[in-house]
Amino acid sequence: MPDRLCHDIVNFCTKHHATCREARFAPRSLIIEESATAHYTFLVRRGTVKLSKSMPNGRSQIVGFVGAGHILGTSSQELYMFRAEAITDVTVNRLSRAMFEDILVNAPDILSRLLEETTAQLVTIQERLLALGRKTAREKLASFLLREATRNNGPNIQLPFSLQMSRADIADYLGLSTETVSRLMSIFHQEKMIHRSRQEVRLLAPSRLASMACTIL
Amino acid sequence: MPDRLCHDIVNFCTKHHATCREARFAPRSLIIEESATAHYTFLVRRGTVKLSKSMPNGRSQIVGFVGAGHILGTSSQELYMFRAEAITDVTVNRLSRAMFEDILVNAPDILSRLLEETTAQLVTIQERLLALGRKTAREKLASFLLREATRNNGPNIQLPFSLQMSRADIADYLGLSTETVSRLMSIFHQEKMIHRSRQEVRLLAPSRLASMACTIL
DNA sequence: CGGCATCTTGAAATTAGTCAACCGTCGTGG
DNA sequence: CCACGACGGTTGACTAATTTCAAGATGCCG
């Protein structure tokens, strides 16, 4: 269970008679709107959330897909700097920013684990910076599939798994067009590196994918 | 002085008879090698440092240019996940990772400011994710020039300033080729949006640049 | 079964990258 | 003191990768 931290925060709240409401979101529903006033901090407890940023002309970039244990809205900025949308059924706990600050001041244990968590995120996002800036479309998709496979099946990388997100989402995550993603899926399929039905994917040649992904991961 | 945090960390060290050696680096010298064992945490006190990651085939992506006040090597990972190189004369304080952990445990004040700092970095890097994934070359360079101008001259955005980094560095920062950067500089110059000599740049039409950058910043 | 979403595929267009030549500056050594 | 070479920057011509536009195919839900 990797949401120990969220769990402990909720516990802390109840122990101190602080409100920490639970809320549910159906797939496709909006959790946080970009540029809205940041009243709350959200603890993701179940499901997968898509974080994205967008530009005037409708282009958008998915900053990350996050799951249970992730904490949203910790920045001290006045406004949310991203959009959060449920892609599966999602459960969150919601607490006011002020309360969250309070907890950090009064529970140094939580503070230090949050720092650890945030630092880890920084490291992964730097990896993504490299991918977005310097990888080719093939390399991007190969890394993505490998990461999703491990995220779903842990070490059993060859087991089939279901992509929870649409082709458009994958495209926005990798900085590509949906058509390119679709084409590459077909090519990987033809090249017998993956087996693909609509949502289900199975990696047939993870080692070839890995060498193509150009990443030691 | 935005390196108050580093300053306080150094103070804490000296007060507790902990070693926190000062070191100097000339331009182009290597401060941290990617994948080396992460023995130390570095506090940047003066100068500008280039942080980058690279791929097998020689492609590389600059993760950020950071200055006084920035702290390197805070991740709990065994190895450094990036390379750090001085681009100007640089002064750092260096302390062992164990000691750094110690400080965080014993100085909750520093811990909480570090979290704040790290969270802020996360927000800016997300902005960069959008830029790398979804902006065109023109938009990337326009945003870059605007940011550098404000970084150098604060609000006086029209004052000339010197780019401390080479065209190749700019390219690696924006995920472009040096030729593209060079060409765009010429085009912006022709279009009278900037005045450019080798290292000196002056923004002539910041508002046009801003609208081109597609960023509300 | 029909209609709408998403996905796939193809052809054309465009952007940015590669390769190659050239220029200018700076520093070094003859 | 000048010539040379190295390096960074610029420019051009060409190439390759990816996007865009457009048309179908597939599958899902009412």
Coordinates of C-alpha atoms (C1' of nucleotides) in Angstrom, one line a residue:
Chain A
M1 CA 0.0 0.0 0.0
P2 CA 1.8 3.1 -1.2
D3 CA -0.6 5.6 0.2
R4 CA 0.6 5.3 3.8
L5 CA 1.3 9.0 3.9
C6 CA -2.2 10.0 2.8
H7 CA -3.6 7.5 5.3
D8 CA -1.6 9.0 8.1
I9 CA -2.6 12.5 7.2
V10 CA -6.3 11.5 7.3
N11 CA -5.7 9.9 10.7
F12 CA -4.1 13.0 11.9
C13 CA -7.1 15.0 10.8
T14 CA -9.6 12.8 12.5
K15 CA -7.6 12.6 15.7
H16 CA -7.6 16.4 15.8
H17 CA -11.2 16.8 14.9
A18 CA -10.3 18.5 11.6
T19 CA -12.5 18.1 8.6
C20 CA -11.1 16.0 5.9
R21 CA -14.0 15.2 3.6
E22 CA -14.1 12.2 1.4
A23 CA -15.3 12.8 -2.2
R24 CA -15.9 10.6 -5.2
F25 CA -15.3 11.4 -8.9
A26 CA -16.6 9.5 -11.8
P27 CA -14.4 8.9 -14.9
R28 CA -14.0 12.2 -16.9
S29 CA -15.1 14.4 -14.1
L30 CA -13.2 17.5 -13.2
I31 CA -11.4 17.5 -9.9
I32 CA -9.3 20.6 -10.2
E33 CA -9.6 23.4 -12.8
E34 CA -6.5 25.1 -14.0
S35 CA -6.1 28.7 -12.7
A36 CA -8.9 28.2 -10.1
T37 CA -8.2 29.5 -6.6
A38 CA -6.4 26.9 -4.7
H39 CA -8.6 26.4 -1.6
Y40 CA -7.9 22.7 -1.1
T41 CA -5.3 20.1 -0.9
F42 CA -6.4 16.7 -2.3
L43 CA -5.2 13.3 -1.2
V44 CA -5.8 10.7 -3.9
R45 CA -6.9 7.4 -2.3
R46 CA -8.2 5.3 -5.1
G47 CA -8.2 5.4 -8.9
T48 CA -6.1 7.3 -11.4
V49 CA -6.0 11.0 -12.0
K50 CA -4.8 12.8 -15.1
L51 CA -2.9 16.1 -14.5
S52 CA -2.6 18.4 -17.4
K53 CA -1.8 22.0 -18.5
S54 CA -3.1 23.7 -21.5
M55 CA -2.3 26.5 -23.9
P56 CA -4.6 29.1 -25.5
N57 CA -5.0 27.3 -28.8
G58 CA -6.3 24.1 -27.3
R59 CA -3.0 22.2 -27.2
S60 CA -2.5 20.4 -23.9
Q61 CA 0.2 18.5 -22.2
I62 CA -0.4 15.8 -19.6
V63 CA 2.0 16.4 -16.7
G64 CA 1.4 13.0 -15.2
F65 CA -1.0 10.2 -14.4
V66 CA -1.1 9.7 -10.6
G67 CA -2.7 7.1 -8.4
A68 CA -3.4 6.3 -4.8
G69 CA -1.1 8.1 -2.4
H70 CA -0.5 11.1 -4.5
I71 CA -1.1 14.6 -3.0
L72 CA -2.4 17.5 -5.1
G73 CA -2.3 21.2 -4.5
T74 CA 0.6 21.5 -2.1
S75 CA 2.2 24.4 -3.8
S76 CA 2.0 27.7 -2.0
Q77 CA 0.7 29.4 -5.1
E78 CA -2.6 31.2 -5.0
L79 CA -3.9 29.3 -7.9
Y80 CA -3.8 25.7 -9.1
M81 CA -1.3 25.5 -11.9
F82 CA -2.8 22.4 -13.5
R83 CA -6.0 20.6 -14.2
A84 CA -6.9 17.3 -12.6
E85 CA -9.4 15.0 -14.1
A86 CA -10.5 11.5 -13.0
I87 CA -9.8 8.8 -15.6
T88 CA -11.2 5.9 -13.5
D89 CA -13.5 6.1 -10.5
V90 CA -11.6 8.2 -8.0
T91 CA -11.8 8.7 -4.3
V92 CA -10.0 11.6 -2.6
N93 CA -9.8 13.2 0.8
R94 CA -10.1 17.0 0.7
L95 CA -8.7 19.4 3.2
S96 CA -8.3 23.1 3.3
R97 CA -4.9 24.5 2.4
A98 CA -4.6 26.2 5.8
M99 CA -5.2 22.9 7.6
F100 CA -2.7 21.2 5.4
E101 CA -0.1 23.8 6.3
D102 CA -1.0 23.3 10.0
I103 CA -0.4 19.6 9.7
L104 CA 3.0 20.1 8.2
V105 CA 3.9 22.4 11.1
N106 CA 2.7 20.1 13.7
A107 CA 3.7 16.7 12.3
P108 CA 7.3 16.9 11.3
D109 CA 7.1 13.2 10.4
I110 CA 4.6 13.9 7.7
L111 CA 6.5 17.0 6.6
S112 CA 9.6 15.0 6.1
R113 CA 7.8 12.2 4.2
L114 CA 6.2 14.8 2.0
L115 CA 9.6 16.2 1.1
E116 CA 10.8 12.8 0.3
E117 CA 7.8 12.2 -1.9
T118 CA 8.1 15.6 -3.7
T119 CA 11.8 15.1 -4.3
A120 CA 11.1 11.7 -5.9
Q121 CA 8.5 13.4 -8.1
L122 CA 11.1 15.9 -9.2
V123 CA 13.5 13.1 -10.2
T124 CA 10.9 11.4 -12.3
I125 CA 9.7 14.5 -14.0
Q126 CA 13.3 15.3 -15.0
E127 CA 13.3 12.0 -16.7
R128 CA 10.2 13.1 -18.5
L129 CA 11.9 16.3 -19.5
L130 CA 14.6 14.3 -21.3
A131 CA 12.0 12.1 -23.0
L132 CA 9.9 15.1 -24.2
G133 CA 12.9 17.1 -25.4
R134 CA 15.1 14.5 -26.9
K135 CA 13.4 11.2 -27.6
T136 CA 11.9 10.3 -30.9
A137 CA 8.3 9.2 -31.2
R138 CA 9.2 5.5 -31.2
E139 CA 11.4 5.9 -28.1
K140 CA 8.7 7.9 -26.3
L141 CA 6.1 5.3 -26.9
A142 CA 8.4 2.4 -26.0
S143 CA 9.3 3.9 -22.7
F144 CA 5.7 4.7 -22.0
L145 CA 4.6 1.1 -22.6
L146 CA 7.3 -0.3 -20.4
R147 CA 6.5 2.0 -17.6
E148 CA 2.8 1.3 -17.8
A149 CA 3.5 -2.5 -17.9
T150 CA 5.5 -2.3 -14.7
R151 CA 3.0 0.0 -13.1
N152 CA 0.3 -2.5 -13.7
N153 CA 2.0 -5.8 -13.3
G154 CA 5.0 -5.0 -11.2
P155 CA 7.9 -7.3 -12.2
N156 CA 5.7 -9.5 -14.4
I157 CA 6.3 -7.3 -17.4
Q158 CA 5.0 -9.8 -20.0
L159 CA 1.5 -10.1 -18.5
P160 CA -1.3 -8.3 -20.5
F161 CA -2.6 -5.2 -19.0
S162 CA -5.2 -2.5 -19.8
L163 CA -4.3 1.0 -20.7
Q164 CA -6.6 3.1 -18.7
M165 CA -6.2 6.1 -20.9
S166 CA -7.2 7.0 -24.5
R167 CA -4.9 7.4 -27.4
A168 CA -5.4 11.1 -27.2
D169 CA -4.3 11.0 -23.6
I170 CA -1.2 9.0 -24.4
A171 CA -0.5 11.6 -27.2
D172 CA -0.8 14.5 -24.8
Y173 CA 1.4 12.7 -22.3
L174 CA 4.2 12.1 -24.8
G175 CA 3.9 15.3 -26.8
L176 CA 2.7 13.6 -30.0
S177 CA -0.5 13.6 -32.1
T178 CA -3.0 10.8 -31.6
E179 CA -2.4 9.6 -35.1
T180 CA 1.3 9.1 -34.4
V181 CA 0.5 7.1 -31.3
S182 CA -2.0 5.0 -33.2
R183 CA 0.4 4.4 -36.1
L184 CA 3.3 3.4 -33.7
M185 CA 1.0 1.0 -31.9
S186 CA 0.3 -0.7 -35.2
I187 CA 4.0 -0.7 -36.2
F188 CA 5.0 -2.3 -32.8
H189 CA 2.2 -4.8 -33.3
Q190 CA 3.4 -5.7 -36.8
E191 CA 7.0 -5.9 -35.5
K192 CA 5.7 -8.4 -32.9
M193 CA 6.9 -6.3 -30.0
I194 CA 3.5 -5.9 -28.6
H195 CA 0.1 -7.6 -28.9
R196 CA -2.6 -5.0 -29.0
S197 CA -6.4 -5.0 -28.9
R198 CA -8.3 -1.8 -28.1
Q199 CA -7.4 -1.3 -24.5
E200 CA -5.4 -4.4 -23.7
V201 CA -1.7 -4.5 -24.4
R202 CA 0.8 -7.2 -23.9
L203 CA 4.5 -6.7 -24.3
L204 CA 5.9 -9.6 -26.4
A205 CA 9.5 -8.4 -26.6
P206 CA 10.2 -6.2 -23.6
S207 CA 14.0 -6.3 -24.1
R208 CA 13.7 -5.1 -27.6
L209 CA 11.3 -2.3 -26.4
A210 CA 13.8 -1.4 -23.6
S211 CA 16.7 -1.1 -26.0
M212 CA 14.5 1.0 -28.2
A213 CA 13.4 3.2 -25.3
C214 CA 17.0 4.2 -24.7
T215 CA 16.5 4.2 -21.0
I216 CA 18.1 2.2 -18.3
L217 CA 14.7 1.5 -16.7
Chain B
M1 CA 19.5 37.6 -1.6
P2 CA 17.6 34.5 -2.5
D3 CA 20.0 32.0 -1.0
R4 CA 18.9 32.6 2.6
L5 CA 18.2 28.9 2.9
C6 CA 21.7 27.9 1.9
H7 CA 23.1 30.5 4.2
D8 CA 21.2 29.1 7.1
I9 CA 22.3 25.6 6.4
V10 CA 25.9 26.6 6.4
N11 CA 25.4 28.5 9.7
F12 CA 23.8 25.4 11.2
C13 CA 26.8 23.4 10.1
T14 CA 29.4 25.7 11.6
K15 CA 27.4 26.1 14.8
H16 CA 27.4 22.3 15.2
H17 CA 31.1 21.8 14.2
A18 CA 30.0 20.0 11.1
T19 CA 32.2 20.1 8.0
C20 CA 30.7 22.1 5.1
R21 CA 33.6 22.7 2.8
E22 CA 33.6 25.5 0.3
A23 CA 34.7 24.7 -3.2
R24 CA 35.2 26.7 -6.4
F25 CA 34.6 25.7 -10.0
A26 CA 35.8 27.4 -13.1
P27 CA 33.5 27.7 -16.1
R28 CA 33.1 24.4 -17.9
S29 CA 34.3 22.3 -15.0
L30 CA 32.3 19.3 -13.8
I31 CA 30.6 19.5 -10.4
I32 CA 28.5 16.4 -10.5
E33 CA 28.8 13.5 -12.9
E34 CA 25.6 11.6 -13.9
S35 CA 25.3 8.2 -12.3
A36 CA 28.1 8.8 -9.9
T37 CA 27.5 7.7 -6.3
A38 CA 25.7 10.5 -4.5
H39 CA 28.0 11.2 -1.6
Y40 CA 27.4 14.9 -1.2
T41 CA 24.7 17.6 -1.2
F42 CA 25.8 20.8 -2.8
L43 CA 24.7 24.3 -2.0
V44 CA 25.2 26.7 -4.9
R45 CA 26.3 30.1 -3.5
R46 CA 27.5 32.0 -6.5
G47 CA 27.4 31.6 -10.3
T48 CA 25.3 29.6 -12.6
V49 CA 25.2 25.8 -12.9
K50 CA 23.9 23.8 -15.8
L51 CA 22.0 20.6 -14.9
S52 CA 21.6 18.1 -17.7
K53 CA 20.8 14.5 -18.4
S54 CA 22.0 12.5 -21.4
M55 CA 21.2 9.6 -23.6
P56 CA 23.5 6.8 -25.0
N57 CA 23.8 8.3 -28.4
G58 CA 25.1 11.7 -27.2
R59 CA 21.8 13.5 -27.2
S60 CA 21.4 15.6 -24.0
Q61 CA 18.7 17.6 -22.3
I62 CA 19.4 20.5 -20.0
V63 CA 17.1 20.1 -17.0
G64 CA 17.7 23.6 -15.8
F65 CA 20.1 26.5 -15.2
V66 CA 20.3 27.2 -11.5
G67 CA 21.9 29.9 -9.5
A68 CA 22.7 31.0 -6.0
G69 CA 20.4 29.4 -3.4
H70 CA 19.9 26.2 -5.3
I71 CA 20.5 22.9 -3.6
L72 CA 21.7 19.9 -5.5
G73 CA 21.7 16.2 -4.6
T74 CA 18.8 16.1 -2.1
S75 CA 17.2 13.0 -3.6
S76 CA 17.5 9.8 -1.5
Q77 CA 18.6 8.0 -4.6
E78 CA 21.9 6.2 -4.4
L79 CA 23.2 7.9 -7.5
Y80 CA 23.1 11.4 -8.9
M81 CA 20.5 11.4 -11.7
F82 CA 21.9 14.3 -13.5
R83 CA 25.1 16.1 -14.5
A84 CA 26.1 19.5 -13.1
E85 CA 28.5 21.8 -14.8
A86 CA 29.6 25.3 -14.0
I87 CA 28.9 27.8 -16.7
T88 CA 30.3 30.8 -14.9
D89 CA 32.7 30.9 -11.9
V90 CA 30.8 28.9 -9.3
T91 CA 31.1 28.7 -5.5
V92 CA 29.4 25.9 -3.6
N93 CA 29.3 24.5 -0.1
R94 CA 29.5 20.7 0.0
L95 CA 28.3 18.5 2.8
S96 CA 27.9 14.8 3.2
R97 CA 24.4 13.4 2.5
A98 CA 24.2 11.9 5.9
M99 CA 24.9 15.3 7.5
F100 CA 22.3 16.9 5.3
E101 CA 19.7 14.3 6.4
D102 CA 20.7 15.1 10.0
I103 CA 20.1 18.7 9.5
L104 CA 16.7 18.1 8.1
V105 CA 15.8 16.0 11.1
N106 CA 17.1 18.5 13.6
A107 CA 16.1 21.8 12.0
P108 CA 12.4 21.5 11.1
D109 CA 12.6 25.1 10.0
I110 CA 15.1 24.2 7.2
L111 CA 13.1 21.1 6.4
S112 CA 10.0 23.1 5.7
R113 CA 11.7 25.7 3.7
L114 CA 13.3 23.0 1.6
L115 CA 9.9 21.5 0.9
E116 CA 8.6 24.9 -0.1
E117 CA 11.6 25.3 -2.5
T118 CA 11.2 21.8 -3.9
T119 CA 7.5 22.3 -4.5
A120 CA 8.2 25.5 -6.3
Q121 CA 10.7 23.7 -8.5
L122 CA 8.1 21.1 -9.3
V123 CA 5.7 23.8 -10.5
T124 CA 8.3 25.5 -12.8
I125 CA 9.4 22.2 -14.2
Q126 CA 5.8 21.3 -15.1
E127 CA 5.7 24.5 -17.1
R128 CA 8.8 23.3 -18.9
L129 CA 7.1 20.0 -19.6
L130 CA 4.4 21.9 -21.4
A131 CA 6.9 23.9 -23.4
L132 CA 9.0 20.9 -24.4
G133 CA 6.0 18.8 -25.4
R134 CA 3.7 21.3 -27.0
K135 CA 5.4 24.5 -28.1
T136 CA 6.9 25.1 -31.5
A137 CA 10.5 26.2 -31.9
R138 CA 9.5 29.8 -32.1
E139 CA 7.4 29.7 -29.0
K140 CA 10.1 27.9 -27.1
L141 CA 12.7 30.4 -27.9
A142 CA 10.4 33.4 -27.3
S143 CA 9.6 32.1 -23.8
F144 CA 13.2 31.4 -23.1
L145 CA 14.3 34.9 -24.1
L146 CA 11.6 36.5 -22.0
R147 CA 12.5 34.4 -19.0
E148 CA 16.2 35.2 -19.3
A149 CA 15.5 38.9 -19.7
T150 CA 13.5 39.0 -16.4
R151 CA 16.0 36.7 -14.7
N152 CA 18.8 39.2 -15.5
N153 CA 17.1 42.6 -15.4
G154 CA 14.0 41.9 -13.2
P155 CA 11.2 44.1 -14.3
N156 CA 13.3 46.2 -16.7
I157 CA 12.7 43.8 -19.5
Q158 CA 13.9 46.0 -22.3
L159 CA 17.4 46.4 -20.9
P160 CA 20.1 44.5 -22.8
F161 CA 21.5 41.5 -21.1
S162 CA 24.1 38.8 -21.8
L163 CA 23.2 35.2 -22.4
Q164 CA 25.6 33.2 -20.2
M165 CA 25.1 30.1 -22.2
S166 CA 26.1 29.0 -25.7
R167 CA 23.7 28.4 -28.5
A168 CA 24.2 24.7 -28.0
D169 CA 23.2 25.0 -24.4
I170 CA 20.1 26.9 -25.4
A171 CA 19.3 24.2 -27.9
D172 CA 19.7 21.4 -25.3
Y173 CA 17.5 23.4 -22.9
L174 CA 14.7 23.8 -25.4
G175 CA 15.0 20.4 -27.1
L176 CA 16.1 21.9 -30.4
S177 CA 19.2 21.8 -32.6
T178 CA 21.8 24.6 -32.4
E179 CA 21.1 25.5 -36.0
T180 CA 17.4 26.0 -35.3
V181 CA 18.2 28.3 -32.4
S182 CA 20.6 30.3 -34.5
R183 CA 18.2 30.6 -37.3
L184 CA 15.4 31.8 -35.0
M185 CA 17.7 34.3 -33.4
S186 CA 18.3 35.7 -36.9
I187 CA 14.6 35.7 -37.7
F188 CA 13.7 37.5 -34.5
H189 CA 16.4 40.0 -35.3
Q190 CA 15.1 40.6 -38.8
E191 CA 11.6 40.9 -37.5
K192 CA 12.9 43.6 -35.1
M193 CA 11.8 41.7 -32.0
I194 CA 15.3 41.5 -30.6
H195 CA 18.6 43.1 -31.1
R196 CA 21.3 40.5 -31.1
S197 CA 25.1 40.6 -31.0
R198 CA 27.0 37.5 -30.1
Q199 CA 26.3 37.2 -26.4
E200 CA 24.3 40.4 -25.8
V201 CA 20.6 40.4 -26.4
R202 CA 18.0 43.1 -26.1
L203 CA 14.3 42.6 -26.4
L204 CA 12.8 45.3 -28.6
A205 CA 9.2 44.1 -28.7
P206 CA 8.6 42.1 -25.5
S207 CA 4.9 42.2 -25.9
R208 CA 5.1 40.6 -29.4
L209 CA 7.5 38.1 -28.0
A210 CA 5.1 37.4 -25.1
S211 CA 2.1 36.8 -27.4
M212 CA 4.3 34.5 -29.5
A213 CA 5.5 32.6 -26.4
C214 CA 1.9 31.6 -25.7
T215 CA 2.4 32.0 -21.9
I216 CA 0.8 34.2 -19.4
L217 CA 4.1 35.1 -17.8
Chain C
dC1 C1' -29.8 -1.7 -35.2
dG2 C1' -28.2 3.1 -35.4
dG3 C1' -25.3 6.7 -33.9
dC4 C1' -21.4 8.5 -31.8
dA5 C1' -16.7 8.0 -29.9
dT6 C1' -12.5 6.5 -30.7
dC7 C1' -9.2 4.5 -33.3
dT8 C1' -6.8 3.5 -37.6
dT9 C1' -4.9 4.4 -42.0
dG10 C1' -3.4 7.1 -46.1
dA11 C1' -1.6 11.1 -48.5
dA12 C1' 0.0 15.7 -48.4
dA13 C1' 2.1 19.4 -45.9
dT14 C1' 5.1 21.3 -42.6
dT15 C1' 8.4 21.7 -39.2
dA16 C1' 12.7 20.9 -37.5
dG17 C1' 16.9 18.2 -38.1
dT18 C1' 21.1 17.0 -40.7
dC19 C1' 25.0 17.8 -43.4
dA20 C1' 28.1 21.0 -45.1
dA21 C1' 30.2 25.2 -46.0
dC22 C1' 31.5 29.6 -44.4
dC23 C1' 32.4 33.5 -41.2
dG24 C1' 34.4 35.9 -37.3
dT25 C1' 36.8 36.0 -33.0
dC26 C1' 40.1 34.8 -30.0
dG27 C1' 44.2 32.8 -28.4
dT28 C1' 48.7 30.8 -29.5
dG29 C1' 52.9 30.2 -31.2
dG30 C1' 56.1 31.1 -34.8
Chain D
dC1 C1' 53.2 41.2 -34.8
dC2 C1' 51.0 38.4 -37.8
dA3 C1' 49.3 33.9 -39.3
dC4 C1' 47.0 30.0 -38.2
dG5 C1' 43.8 27.0 -36.1
dA6 C1' 40.0 26.1 -33.2
dC7 C1' 35.7 27.0 -31.8
dG8 C1' 31.2 29.0 -31.8
dG9 C1' 28.0 30.9 -34.6
dT10 C1' 25.4 31.6 -39.0
dT11 C1' 23.4 30.3 -43.3
dG12 C1' 21.9 27.3 -47.1
dA13 C1' 20.2 23.0 -49.3
dC14 C1' 18.4 18.9 -48.5
dT15 C1' 16.2 15.1 -45.8
dA16 C1' 13.6 13.0 -42.4
dA17 C1' 10.2 12.9 -38.9
dT18 C1' 5.9 14.2 -37.4
dT19 C1' 1.6 16.7 -38.0
dT20 C1' -2.4 17.8 -40.4
dC21 C1' -6.2 16.8 -43.1
dA22 C1' -9.3 13.5 -44.7
dA23 C1' -11.5 9.2 -45.0
dG24 C1' -12.8 4.9 -43.3
dA25 C1' -13.1 1.1 -39.6
dT26 C1' -14.3 -0.5 -35.2
dG27 C1' -16.6 -1.0 -31.2
dC28 C1' -19.8 0.6 -27.6
dC29 C1' -24.2 2.2 -25.7
dG30 C1' -28.7 3.3 -25.9

